[in-house]
Coordinates of C-alpha atoms in Angstrom, one line a residue:
Chain A
M1237 CA 4.4 6.1 29.5
I1238 CA 3.2 2.8 28.4
T1239 CA 1.2 -0.1 29.5
M1240 CA -0.7 -3.3 29.2
E1241 CA -3.2 -4.3 31.1
N1242 CA -3.8 -8.3 30.4
V1243 CA -4.1 -7.7 27.3
C1244 CA -5.4 -10.9 24.9
K1245 CA -5.0 -11.4 21.0
T1246 CA -5.9 -14.8 19.5
Y1247 CA -5.1 -15.8 15.6
K1248 CA -7.6 -18.3 13.6
I1249 CA -5.1 -20.1 11.8
A1250 CA -6.7 -22.9 9.2
K1251 CA -4.4 -26.3 9.4
R1252 CA -4.6 -29.4 7.4
N1253 CA -2.1 -32.4 6.6
A1254 CA 0.3 -32.9 4.4
G1255 CA -0.9 -34.3 0.6
F1256 CA -3.7 -34.4 -1.6
A1257 CA -6.4 -35.7 -0.3
Q1258 CA -6.3 -33.6 2.8
A1259 CA -6.0 -30.3 0.3
C1260 CA -9.1 -31.4 -1.2
K1261 CA -10.7 -32.3 1.9
S1262 CA -10.2 -28.7 2.9
L1263 CA -11.9 -28.0 0.3
F1264 CA -15.2 -28.5 1.6
H1265 CA -13.8 -29.0 5.5
R1266 CA -11.5 -26.6 7.4
E1267 CA -10.1 -26.6 10.7
Y1268 CA -9.1 -23.7 12.5
E1269 CA -6.7 -24.3 15.2
T1270 CA -7.0 -20.5 17.3
I1271 CA -3.7 -19.4 18.8
C1272 CA -3.5 -17.3 21.6
A1273 CA -0.8 -15.1 20.6
L1274 CA -1.1 -13.2 23.8
N1275 CA -2.3 -13.9 27.2
N1276 CA -3.2 -12.1 30.2
V1277 CA 0.2 -9.5 28.8
S1278 CA 0.4 -6.8 31.6
F1279 CA 3.0 -4.9 31.8
T1280 CA 4.3 -0.8 32.4
I1281 CA 6.8 1.0 30.7
N1282 CA 7.9 4.2 32.0
D1283 CA 9.3 7.6 29.7
G1284 CA 13.2 6.9 28.4
E1285 CA 13.5 3.9 29.2
M1286 CA 14.7 1.1 26.8
V1287 CA 13.4 -2.2 27.2
G1288 CA 14.2 -5.4 25.6
Y1289 CA 11.7 -7.8 25.0
I1290 CA 12.6 -11.5 24.3
G1291 CA 11.3 -14.9 23.8
P1292 CA 12.3 -17.4 21.7
N1293 CA 10.0 -17.4 17.7
G1294 CA 6.3 -17.5 17.7
A1295 CA 6.0 -16.2 21.0
G1296 CA 4.4 -12.6 20.5
K1297 CA 6.7 -10.3 20.0
S1298 CA 5.9 -8.8 17.6
S1299 CA 1.7 -9.3 18.3
T1300 CA 3.0 -6.9 21.5
I1301 CA 4.7 -4.5 19.0
K1302 CA 1.6 -4.4 16.9
I1303 CA -0.6 -3.5 19.2
L1304 CA 1.6 -0.9 21.0
S1305 CA 1.7 0.8 17.4
G1306 CA -1.8 0.6 17.0
I1307 CA -1.5 -1.9 14.0
L1308 CA -3.6 -4.5 15.8
T1309 CA -6.8 -4.4 17.8
P1310 CA -6.3 -6.6 21.0
D1311 CA -9.1 -9.1 22.1
S1312 CA -9.5 -8.1 25.4
G1313 CA -7.9 -5.9 27.9
K1314 CA -6.3 -2.1 27.8
V1315 CA -3.5 -0.7 26.0
L1316 CA -2.4 2.4 26.6
V1317 CA 0.2 5.1 25.3
N1318 CA 0.8 8.5 27.1
G1319 CA -2.7 8.2 28.3
K1320 CA -4.3 7.6 24.9
I1321 CA -5.8 4.1 23.8
P1322 CA -3.5 3.3 20.3
Q1323 CA -6.4 2.0 18.4
K1324 CA -8.9 5.0 19.2
N1325 CA -6.8 7.4 17.1
R1326 CA -4.2 5.6 15.5
I1327 CA -3.3 9.0 13.2
E1328 CA -2.4 11.3 16.1
H1329 CA -0.8 7.9 18.0
V1330 CA 1.7 7.2 15.2
K1331 CA 2.9 10.8 14.7
N1332 CA 4.9 10.1 18.2
I1333 CA 6.1 6.6 17.7
G1334 CA 8.9 5.3 15.3
V1335 CA 8.8 1.7 14.0
V1336 CA 11.3 0.1 12.6
F1337 CA 10.1 -4.1 11.5
G1338 CA 13.1 -5.8 10.5
Q1339 CA 12.0 -7.9 8.6
R1340 CA 9.9 -5.3 6.5
S1341 CA 10.6 -2.2 4.1
Q1342 CA 9.2 1.0 4.3
L1343 CA 11.6 2.5 1.3
W1344 CA 10.0 3.0 -1.7
W1345 CA 11.1 -0.5 -3.8
D1346 CA 12.0 2.0 -6.8
V1347 CA 13.1 5.4 -6.0
P1348 CA 16.1 6.5 -4.3
V1349 CA 16.1 6.5 -0.3
I1350 CA 16.5 10.4 -0.1
D1351 CA 13.2 10.5 -2.2
S1352 CA 11.6 8.1 0.1
F1353 CA 13.0 10.6 3.2
E1354 CA 11.1 14.1 1.6
L1355 CA 8.4 11.6 1.0
L1356 CA 8.1 10.4 4.9
K1357 CA 9.0 14.3 5.8
D1358 CA 5.8 15.5 3.9
I1359 CA 3.6 12.8 5.1
Y1360 CA 4.6 13.5 8.8
S1361 CA 4.7 17.1 8.2
I1362 CA 7.7 17.4 9.8
P1363 CA 9.3 21.0 9.3
E1364 CA 12.0 21.8 6.8
S1365 CA 14.7 23.5 9.6
D1366 CA 14.1 20.0 12.1
Y1367 CA 14.3 17.2 9.0
K1368 CA 17.5 19.5 7.9
N1369 CA 18.7 18.8 10.8
N1370 CA 17.9 14.8 11.5
L1371 CA 18.3 13.6 7.9
D1372 CA 22.3 15.1 9.1
E1373 CA 22.6 13.8 12.7
L1374 CA 21.2 10.6 10.8
T1375 CA 23.4 10.5 7.4
E1376 CA 26.2 11.2 9.8
L1377 CA 25.9 8.4 12.6
L1378 CA 24.6 5.9 10.6
D1379 CA 26.8 6.3 7.8
L1380 CA 24.0 7.0 4.7
A1381 CA 26.0 9.2 3.0
H1382 CA 26.8 7.2 -0.3
L1383 CA 23.8 5.3 -0.2
L1384 CA 20.7 7.6 -0.5
R1385 CA 20.8 8.7 -4.3
S1386 CA 20.5 4.7 -4.9
P1387 CA 17.0 2.9 -5.1
A1388 CA 16.3 0.9 -2.5
R1389 CA 16.1 -2.3 -4.7
Q1390 CA 20.0 -1.8 -5.0
L1391 CA 20.8 -2.1 -1.3
S1392 CA 22.4 -4.7 0.5
L1393 CA 19.9 -6.1 3.5
G1394 CA 22.3 -3.9 6.1
Q1395 CA 22.4 -1.0 3.9
R1396 CA 19.0 -0.7 3.3
M1397 CA 18.2 -1.4 7.3
R1398 CA 20.4 1.6 8.4
C1399 CA 18.2 3.4 6.3
E1400 CA 15.2 2.1 7.3
I1401 CA 16.0 2.9 11.3
A1402 CA 17.1 6.8 9.8
A1403 CA 13.5 6.8 8.1
S1404 CA 11.5 6.2 11.2
L1405 CA 13.6 8.5 13.3
L1406 CA 13.1 10.9 11.0
H1407 CA 10.1 13.0 12.6
S1408 CA 11.7 12.5 16.1
P1409 CA 9.6 10.3 17.5
H1410 CA 9.1 10.1 21.4
I1411 CA 8.8 6.0 21.0
L1412 CA 10.7 3.6 19.4
F1413 CA 9.9 -0.1 18.3
L1414 CA 12.6 -1.7 17.1
D1415 CA 11.3 -5.3 15.8
E1416 CA 14.2 -7.5 15.1
P1417 CA 16.2 -3.8 14.0
T1418 CA 20.5 -6.5 13.9
I1419 CA 19.4 -8.7 11.6
G1420 CA 21.5 -8.7 8.3
L1421 CA 24.0 -6.3 9.8
D1422 CA 27.7 -6.8 9.4
A1423 CA 29.4 -6.4 12.9
V1424 CA 31.0 -2.1 11.5
S1425 CA 26.7 -1.3 11.0
K1426 CA 25.8 -3.1 13.7
L1427 CA 27.9 -1.4 16.1
A1428 CA 26.8 1.4 14.4
V1429 CA 22.7 0.9 14.8
R1430 CA 23.6 0.3 19.2
D1431 CA 25.6 3.5 19.4
F1432 CA 23.2 5.3 18.0
I1433 CA 20.3 4.3 19.9
L1434 CA 22.0 4.6 23.0
K1435 CA 22.3 7.9 22.0
Q1436 CA 19.1 8.5 20.6
N1437 CA 18.2 7.5 24.2
K1438 CA 20.5 9.6 26.1
I1439 CA 19.9 12.6 24.1
H1440 CA 16.7 13.1 23.0
G1441 CA 15.3 11.0 26.2
T1442 CA 13.7 8.4 23.3
T1443 CA 12.0 5.3 25.1
V1444 CA 12.9 2.2 22.9
I1445 CA 11.8 -1.4 23.0
L1446 CA 13.5 -3.5 21.1
T1447 CA 13.0 -6.9 19.8
T1448 CA 15.6 -9.2 19.0
H1449 CA 17.1 -12.8 19.5
D1450 CA 20.9 -10.9 19.1
M1451 CA 21.7 -11.0 22.7
Q1452 CA 24.0 -8.4 22.7
D1453 CA 22.0 -5.6 21.7
I1454 CA 20.3 -6.9 24.5
E1455 CA 23.3 -6.8 26.3
A1456 CA 24.9 -3.8 24.7
L1457 CA 21.9 -1.6 25.4
T1458 CA 18.7 -2.0 27.6
S1459 CA 19.0 -2.7 31.3
R1460 CA 15.6 -3.7 31.3
I1461 CA 14.6 -7.3 29.9
I1462 CA 10.8 -8.6 29.4
L1463 CA 11.1 -12.4 28.4
I1464 CA 8.1 -13.7 26.7
G1465 CA 7.1 -17.1 26.2
K1466 CA 3.9 -19.0 24.3
G1467 CA 2.1 -15.4 25.0
R1468 CA 2.7 -14.8 28.8
I1469 CA 5.4 -12.3 30.6
L1470 CA 7.7 -14.9 32.3
M1471 CA 9.9 -12.5 34.0
D1472 CA 10.7 -8.8 33.5
G1473 CA 13.7 -8.0 35.6
T1474 CA 17.4 -6.8 35.1
L1475 CA 19.9 -8.3 32.8
D1476 CA 21.8 -9.3 35.9
D1477 CA 18.3 -11.0 37.0
I1478 CA 18.5 -13.7 34.1
K1479 CA 22.8 -13.6 34.3
K1480 CA 22.4 -14.6 37.9
G1481 CA 25.2 -16.7 39.9
N1482 CA 25.3 -18.5 35.9
D1483 CA 29.3 -17.8 33.9
N1484 CA 27.8 -19.3 30.8
N1485 CA 27.9 -17.0 28.0
I1486 CA 24.7 -15.0 27.5
D1487 CA 23.0 -17.2 24.6
E1488 CA 23.6 -20.1 26.6
T1489 CA 22.2 -18.7 30.1
I1490 CA 19.4 -17.5 27.9
A1491 CA 18.6 -20.9 26.0
E1492 CA 19.1 -22.1 29.4
L1493 CA 16.4 -20.4 30.5
Y1494 CA 13.9 -20.9 27.7
R1495 CA 14.2 -24.4 28.7
A1496 CA 13.3 -24.1 32.2
Y1497 CA 10.3 -22.2 31.4
D1498 CA 9.2 -24.9 29.4
I1499 CA 9.1 -22.5 26.0
Chain B
M896 CA 6.9 4.9 -11.2
G897 CA 5.9 6.3 -14.1
L898 CA 8.9 8.0 -14.8
Q899 CA 11.2 5.8 -13.1
Y900 CA 11.6 3.0 -16.4
R901 CA 11.7 4.9 -19.3
A902 CA 11.8 1.6 -21.9
A903 CA 8.3 0.2 -19.9
A904 CA 7.0 4.3 -20.8
L905 CA 8.5 3.9 -24.2
A906 CA 7.2 0.1 -24.9
G907 CA 3.7 1.1 -24.1
I908 CA 3.3 4.0 -26.8
V909 CA 4.4 1.9 -29.1
T910 CA 1.9 -1.1 -27.7
Q911 CA -0.6 1.9 -27.8
F912 CA 0.0 2.8 -31.2
A913 CA 0.0 -0.4 -32.7
W914 CA -3.6 -1.6 -30.8
G915 CA -5.3 1.6 -31.9
F916 CA -4.0 1.5 -35.3
L917 CA -5.8 -2.5 -35.6
E918 CA -8.9 -1.2 -34.0
I919 CA -9.2 1.5 -36.5
L920 CA -8.9 -1.5 -39.1
M921 CA -11.0 -4.0 -37.9
F922 CA -13.6 -1.3 -38.1
R923 CA -13.3 0.0 -41.1
A924 CA -14.0 -3.4 -42.3
F925 CA -17.4 -3.3 -40.9
Y926 CA -18.0 0.1 -41.9
R927 CA -17.2 -0.7 -45.5
A928 CA -19.8 -3.6 -45.4
D929 CA -22.3 -1.0 -44.3
A930 CA -22.0 2.2 -43.1
S931 CA -25.5 3.2 -42.2
A932 CA -25.4 0.1 -40.3
F933 CA -23.3 2.2 -37.3
P934 CA -24.4 4.5 -34.6
M935 CA -21.5 6.6 -34.6
D936 CA -20.1 8.0 -37.9
F937 CA -16.1 6.5 -38.7
S938 CA -14.3 9.9 -37.6
A939 CA -15.7 9.9 -34.5
L940 CA -15.5 6.7 -34.0
S941 CA -11.2 7.2 -35.0
S942 CA -11.4 9.7 -32.6
Y943 CA -13.3 7.6 -30.0
I944 CA -10.1 4.9 -30.0
W945 CA -7.2 7.6 -30.2
L946 CA -8.1 9.1 -27.2
Q947 CA -8.7 5.6 -25.7
Q948 CA -5.7 4.8 -26.5
S949 CA -3.4 8.4 -25.5
F950 CA -5.5 8.4 -21.5
L951 CA -5.9 4.0 -21.3
A952 CA -3.5 4.7 -17.9
L953 CA -6.1 6.4 -16.4
F954 CA -8.5 4.5 -17.5
A955 CA -7.3 0.7 -17.7
A956 CA -8.7 -0.8 -14.7
W957 CA -6.7 -3.8 -15.1
M958 CA -3.7 -1.0 -14.4
M959 CA -3.7 -1.4 -10.5
E960 CA -1.2 -1.0 -7.7
N961 CA 0.8 -3.8 -7.7
D962 CA 2.4 -2.3 -4.0
I963 CA -1.1 -1.9 -2.9
M964 CA -2.0 -5.2 -3.5
D965 CA 1.3 -6.4 -2.3
S966 CA 1.4 -5.1 0.6
I967 CA -1.8 -6.5 2.1
V968 CA -0.6 -9.7 0.9
T969 CA 2.9 -9.9 2.6
G970 CA 2.0 -7.7 5.0
N971 CA 3.9 -4.9 4.9
I972 CA 0.7 -3.1 5.1
S973 CA 1.7 -2.4 8.8
Y974 CA 4.2 0.4 7.8
E975 CA 1.4 2.0 6.0
L976 CA -0.3 1.4 9.3
C977 CA 2.6 3.6 11.2
R978 CA 2.1 6.9 9.0
P979 CA -0.6 9.3 10.4
I980 CA -2.4 9.6 7.2
S981 CA -5.5 7.8 6.5
I982 CA -4.9 5.0 4.0
Y983 CA -7.6 5.1 2.0
N984 CA -6.7 8.5 0.8
M985 CA -3.0 8.0 0.6
W986 CA -4.1 5.0 -1.7
Y987 CA -6.2 7.2 -3.7
T988 CA -3.7 9.9 -4.4
R989 CA -1.0 7.0 -5.2
S990 CA -3.4 6.1 -7.7
I991 CA -4.0 9.0 -9.0
A992 CA -0.7 10.4 -9.2
N993 CA 0.4 7.0 -11.1
R994 CA -2.2 6.8 -13.5
L995 CA -1.4 10.5 -14.3
A996 CA 2.1 10.6 -14.4
R997 CA 1.4 7.4 -17.3
A998 CA -0.8 8.9 -19.1
F999 CA 1.2 12.3 -19.5
L1000 CA 3.9 10.3 -20.5
R1001 CA 2.4 8.7 -23.0
C1002 CA -0.4 10.7 -24.3
F1003 CA 1.5 13.2 -26.0
P1004 CA 3.0 11.2 -28.6
I1005 CA -0.1 9.3 -29.5
L1006 CA -2.3 12.2 -29.9
A1007 CA 0.7 14.3 -31.9
V1008 CA 0.9 11.7 -34.1
A1009 CA -2.9 10.8 -34.1
V1010 CA -3.8 14.7 -34.9
F1011 CA -1.4 14.0 -38.7
I1012 CA -3.5 10.8 -39.4
P1013 CA -5.6 11.9 -42.3
N1014 CA -9.5 12.2 -42.0
P1015 CA -11.4 9.8 -41.0
Y1016 CA -8.3 7.9 -39.4
G1017 CA -7.2 10.3 -37.4
I1018 CA -8.4 12.2 -34.4
A1019 CA -10.8 14.6 -35.1
A1020 CA -11.1 18.7 -33.6
P1021 CA -13.6 18.4 -31.1
A1022 CA -17.4 19.0 -31.7
S1023 CA -17.2 22.8 -29.9
L1024 CA -15.2 24.2 -27.2
L1025 CA -17.9 24.0 -24.7
H1026 CA -17.7 19.6 -25.6
F1027 CA -13.9 20.1 -25.2
L1028 CA -14.2 21.8 -21.7
L1029 CA -16.9 18.9 -21.2
F1030 CA -14.3 16.2 -22.2
L1031 CA -12.0 17.5 -19.5
I1032 CA -14.6 17.7 -16.7
T1033 CA -16.0 14.3 -17.3
L1034 CA -12.1 12.8 -17.7
I1035 CA -11.5 14.1 -14.9
L1036 CA -14.9 12.8 -13.1
G1037 CA -14.3 9.5 -15.2
L1038 CA -10.4 9.5 -13.7
A1039 CA -11.8 9.8 -10.3
V1040 CA -14.8 6.8 -10.3
T1041 CA -11.8 4.3 -11.7
V1042 CA -9.9 5.2 -9.0
S1043 CA -12.5 4.7 -6.4
F1044 CA -13.5 1.2 -8.1
C1045 CA -10.2 0.0 -7.6
M1046 CA -9.7 0.9 -4.0
L1047 CA -13.2 -1.3 -3.5
I1048 CA -10.7 -4.1 -5.0
Y1049 CA -8.1 -3.3 -3.1
V1050 CA -9.7 -3.0 0.1
L1051 CA -11.8 -5.6 -0.6
A1052 CA -8.0 -8.1 -0.2
F1053 CA -8.2 -7.4 3.6
F1054 CA -11.4 -9.5 3.5
T1055 CA -9.8 -12.2 1.0
V1056 CA -6.1 -12.8 1.7
S1057 CA -5.7 -12.7 -1.9
A1058 CA -7.1 -10.4 -4.5
Q1059 CA -6.3 -12.0 -7.3
G1060 CA -10.0 -13.8 -8.2
L1061 CA -11.4 -10.5 -7.6
R1062 CA -9.1 -8.4 -9.7
I1063 CA -9.9 -10.7 -12.5
V1064 CA -13.4 -10.6 -12.5
F1065 CA -13.9 -7.5 -11.9
T1066 CA -10.9 -6.4 -14.5
S1067 CA -12.6 -8.3 -17.3
V1068 CA -16.3 -6.8 -16.8
V1069 CA -15.0 -4.0 -16.3
E1070 CA -13.1 -4.0 -19.8
F1071 CA -16.4 -5.1 -21.1
F1072 CA -19.1 -2.8 -19.5
T1073 CA -16.8 0.3 -19.8
G1074 CA -17.0 0.6 -23.6
G1075 CA -13.1 -0.4 -24.0
L1076 CA -13.6 -3.2 -26.3
I1077 CA -16.4 -1.6 -28.5
P1078 CA -17.9 1.6 -28.0
L1079 CA -21.2 1.0 -25.2
P1080 CA -23.3 3.1 -28.7
F1081 CA -22.6 -0.4 -30.2
F1082 CA -24.6 -2.7 -28.1
P1083 CA -28.5 -3.8 -28.7
E1084 CA -30.3 -0.3 -27.2
K1085 CA -32.0 -2.5 -24.4
M1086 CA -29.1 -3.2 -23.3
Q1087 CA -27.2 0.0 -23.6
R1088 CA -29.6 2.3 -21.7
V1089 CA -29.2 -0.3 -18.7
M1090 CA -25.2 0.0 -19.0
E1091 CA -25.3 3.5 -19.3
L1092 CA -26.9 3.5 -15.7
L1093 CA -23.9 1.4 -14.0
P1094 CA -20.8 2.7 -13.1
F1095 CA -19.0 1.3 -15.8
A1096 CA -20.2 3.3 -18.2
S1097 CA -19.2 6.6 -15.8
M1098 CA -15.5 5.7 -16.7
Q1099 CA -13.8 6.3 -19.9
N1100 CA -17.0 6.7 -21.9
V1101 CA -18.8 9.8 -21.1
A1102 CA -15.4 11.6 -22.1
L1103 CA -14.4 9.6 -25.2
R1104 CA -18.0 10.4 -26.9
I1105 CA -18.6 13.7 -25.3
Y1106 CA -15.4 14.5 -27.7
S1107 CA -16.6 12.9 -30.5
G1108 CA -19.7 14.9 -29.9
S1109 CA -21.6 11.6 -30.1
M1110 CA -23.7 12.8 -26.9
G1111 CA -26.7 14.8 -26.6
G1112 CA -27.4 18.4 -24.5
Y1113 CA -29.6 16.3 -22.3
E1114 CA -27.6 13.1 -22.1
M1115 CA -24.1 14.7 -21.6
K1116 CA -25.8 16.4 -18.2
K1117 CA -27.6 12.9 -17.3
A1118 CA -24.1 11.6 -17.9
V1119 CA -22.2 14.1 -15.7
I1120 CA -25.0 13.6 -13.2
I1121 CA -24.8 9.9 -13.1
Q1122 CA -20.5 10.1 -12.6
V1123 CA -21.5 12.7 -9.8
F1124 CA -23.2 10.2 -8.3
W1125 CA -21.0 7.0 -8.7
L1126 CA -18.4 9.0 -7.9
V1127 CA -19.7 9.7 -4.6
A1128 CA -21.4 5.9 -3.7
V1129 CA -18.1 4.3 -4.4
T1130 CA -16.5 6.7 -3.2
A1131 CA -18.1 5.8 0.4
A1132 CA -18.5 2.6 -0.3
G1133 CA -14.8 2.1 -0.1
K1134 CA -14.2 4.2 3.3
L1135 CA -16.5 2.5 5.3
L1136 CA -15.2 -0.6 3.7
C1137 CA -11.5 0.2 5.0
H1138 CA -12.8 1.5 8.2
V1139 CA -14.1 -1.8 8.8
A1140 CA -11.0 -3.5 7.8
E1141 CA -8.7 -1.4 9.6
K1142 CA -10.7 -2.6 12.7
R1143 CA -10.0 -6.7 12.5
I1144 CA -6.7 -6.5 10.4
V1145 CA -4.2 -9.6 10.8
V1146 CA -0.6 -9.0 9.3
Q1147 CA 0.5 -11.9 7.1
G1148 CA 3.8 -13.6 7.6
G1149 CA 4.6 -12.6 11.4

């Protein structure tokens, strides 16, 4: 179970106007703006749930994921994942979670993907038989067989993303955080990834939290949706709650929702 | 990584040969003028230079792990923090491994050739078996101190956003104070006494000088103790800073 209670997180950002004069001025005097990335965020997610976490750019989605995975420390509020505070004992915590950051890479750039996987096996101390099973399963479901022996740097974005997702699941985590996992994927891979996530949830009961801008992902995967904007939770409900009486396609509905909340 | 790129390894070996020859030729010119004015004899100096070139990858402070710096600067660090291991230990191991891999690949060709270069320009046999064993021990200690120091720079990058400035200052200071440019005995005596207490002298200086026998028994003992002291002190400082940094980390780039 995952709970967040009144979690706040602020960032300090140095700002200045354009131009040389302004640049010189900022050498001596710097203006900072405090941005409230998360403002009293609270929610509870039960084991085995699949939750879509949506919101416009800069709403605080990734910050939430980073706090839940123990990377960032919240300014205030309480975070509990399976009864424990992620930041307190990061190493114990991350053994049970898998994270995919769609915009970053966890594969070692220069070496073949399979070497990265082997390294992860050692890092997580995954037993040999589990590793083999997981690897076989992932290879088949994500169609990785011909990618494993190439260096990560020579894979296309979509190919790499499939490997990234596999890498995050080698240690059979109970909780999976996916931060925009489908960017750059072609139609076939996208479907494969969605299918795969659904299966993980069904077979292993994995809790999945997914942020995305692709509403089809949300439609295909999640029953529950949390909408965040300007650091606040604005809505927590089902896809039907959002669609309610609206015949437009999902993207337009969401855009309308963003406008209605002025976020 | 050292094994992944063949051309880089080959180029490294060639560079180190050229560098070693040039340095020896330069010193030869000085020695010709007045050999008695120098604190090491010429053949010891040649050994020093060849060993330095063979094991360059173990001690060169400028050979930092770009991946680590990049991961802090671009925010890829978030993945490393998702792993169930301490980032300090992981980076430490990685640096050591990378340096060993590089040094392993490069040291043999250089050593093999340097052995056959006639005296006093080539590498001489170690002063004694004891000296050789001590050389190996201090070589490992020196590597550990070097990596601990680089770790400090990586960890400080958490606080400064970009580590470029720190890195430039650090590498030039180290190069000078470790005896990378000229061996420490060549410095004026008073300066040398201070320099030998600094952590930089615990990097390559000790091992290279022990091999060529330019250190007395008491000096060797003292040098090893200083090495151990710095290893513990610098590592502890790095771990502490790393702990503080992890708490106040900001992931850059969304």
